[in-house]
Amino acid sequence: MSEPKKLYIKTYGCQMNVYDSERMSEALGGQGYVETQSPEDADMILLNTCHIREKAAEKVYSELGRFKGLKAEKPDLKIGVAGCVAQAEGEEIMRRQPLVDLVVGPQSYHRLPELEAKARAGEKALDTDFPEEDKFEKLKNRPKAKRGPTAFLTVQEGCDKFCAFCVVPYTRGAEVSRPADRILREAQDLVERGVREITLLGQNVNAYHGAGPNGDMTLAGLIWELNKIDGLERIRFTTSHPNDMTDDLIEAHGTCEKLMPYLHLPVQSGSDKILKRMNRSHTAESYLHLIERIREARPDILMSGDFIVGFPEETEEDFQATLDLVEQVRYGYAYSFKYSTRPGTPAAERPQVDPQEADDRLQRLQALITRHQREVQDAMVGRTVNVLFEKPGRLPGQMVGKSEYLHAVHVSGGELSAGDLRPVRITASGANSLAGALL
Ligand code: 5AD
Ligand code: SF4
């Protein structure tokens, strides 16, 4: 038998890319590849790229340039670019960097085996179409390898919201939901392989409306079906849009026992003027009212969010409105970014905020968010939480896992294994994690 070929995948960006990289690795497994952690050993290098942050394409080109030496030493080495930069740049990638053999957009991963064969035959292989078929259905059915206790599962892709700053509707395309039966089968399979917590993924996950046995199913409907799977202990989902927080989903947060009390619900800004210019189609007040309703359903829910500062035409007053909103919500986690232009999006053409002013706002916002994060985390001390243990910690005999609120929790001693779900009393709050003792 010939030696297996080695595949090195580098993943950038969101959890959906992590999921996609796993599927690509499985698909190329069928072509005789095994994964390696070092590019020097690889017969194929695949960069799974992200386009959400600034100068994404430039960073990919400079990363590609670093493989020049490797390719000179090993002419059979194939280099591929996947993900949102592949989608956005297309053929241009091969023009600008001739050592690239393969370019594949996120909707075409099921064609990877054909593309790989084409690249092996010495041709340039490119696919950035948006086909109608379910790529994951075509990517499945690798041998049933054991898995860790947590997994991502993509249920929905793409977005029709067209926020004025965002490339996702262009790189990931229109919103598409996978049929519920396929998701449920995949979830069952994950559980049989050792998974106890599933995070449902989608760029607009709560807009999920996949075909179910009696017409389309909502995300809440899907969660209730997943709730029935024996051995699955926890369900999470991300990322949601405020306008798609339907009543049944809010209610599920209060009644569905496996649905975790954590919700990532980006608002982006606290100023109605800016929200309007961002094309967000909600106001600060409607967002706050929504959170009130979610907290009525599940009082202990930990809220998480995303913010953009320095969006075109944001004034100090608009920024103050963002700080006010953050004060009112008190996020347990929040991610804030300085606006950066994405060519082709509506906001790219508008007058930009002074970069120093934007930096200053970002620092002020992050200071406030960090303070709240700290307070929310510190308030866990003395409480009992359930921890799903994932892996050994840095100290001997220590294990790390996540509480239902997604805080990392360290526990020492107690014969714990990955996959154990145990009540833990929190004893201390550290820089980025909690410490506790088994009950
Ligand atoms: N500039 C800055 N931040 C952005 N995000 C998306 N597009 C941009 C952009 N052009 C942020 C949003 C989104 C998160 C994933 O990334 O806050 O919710
Ligand atoms: Fe981008 Fe999210 Fe807005 Fe869709 S809803 S355009 S993914 S920020």
Tab-separated table of C-alpha atoms and ligand atoms in Angstrom, residues 14 51-54 164-168 239 264 266-268 280 305-309 311 335-342 345, ligand 1:
chain	number	residue	atom	x	y	z
A	14	CYS	CA	-15.335	31.797	12.553
A	51	HIS	CA	-12.922	37.793	4.853
A	52	ILE	CA	-14.604	39.478	7.813
A	53	ARG	CA	-11.643	41.528	9.026
A	54	GLU	CA	-9.445	44.133	7.452
A	164	ALA	CA	-24.129	47.894	5.157
A	165	PHE	CA	-20.667	46.906	6.505
A	166	CYS	CA	-20.733	43.161	5.942
A	167	VAL	CA	-19.353	40.877	3.201
A	168	VAL	CA	-21.167	37.728	4.295
A	239	THR	CA	-24.931	33.640	15.513
A	264	HIS	CA	-24.868	35.617	21.358
A	266	PRO	CA	-25.038	41.101	18.168
A	267	VAL	CA	-26.482	44.617	18.166
A	268	GLN	CA	-23.487	46.465	16.564
A	280	ARG	CA	-29.953	46.701	10.794
A	305	GLY	CA	-22.761	40.557	21.621
A	306	ASP	CA	-20.780	42.191	18.825
A	307	PHE	CA	-20.105	45.908	18.315
A	308	ILE	CA	-18.660	48.054	15.581
A	309	VAL	CA	-17.265	51.477	16.498
A	311	PHE	CA	-18.949	53.276	11.502
A	335	TYR	CA	-16.621	41.455	20.960
A	336	SER	CA	-15.954	44.915	19.603
A	337	PHE	CA	-14.326	45.903	16.349
A	338	LYS	CA	-13.238	49.089	14.707
A	339	TYR	CA	-15.152	49.572	11.487
A	340	SER	CA	-13.082	48.729	8.446
A	341	THR	CA	-14.207	49.075	4.859
A	342	ARG	CA	-15.083	46.085	2.710
A	345	THR	CA	-20.398	46.904	0.549
B	1	5AD	N1	-15.803	46.136	10.069
B	1	5AD	C1	-15.706	45.817	11.383
B	1	5AD	N2	-16.349	44.791	11.946
B	1	5AD	C2	-17.114	44.016	11.160
B	1	5AD	N3	-17.882	42.936	11.443
B	1	5AD	C3	-18.439	42.526	10.289
B	1	5AD	N4	-18.065	43.319	9.263
B	1	5AD	C4	-17.252	44.262	9.787
B	1	5AD	C5	-16.557	45.384	9.231
B	1	5AD	N5	-16.651	45.702	7.951
B	1	5AD	C6	-18.064	42.407	12.790
B	1	5AD	C7	-19.547	42.506	13.230
B	1	5AD	C8	-20.003	41.079	13.174
B	1	5AD	C9	-18.729	40.341	13.514
B	1	5AD	C10	-18.715	38.882	13.159
B	1	5AD	O1	-17.720	41.032	12.821
B	1	5AD	O2	-19.600	43.003	14.545
B	1	5AD	O3	-21.078	40.788	14.063
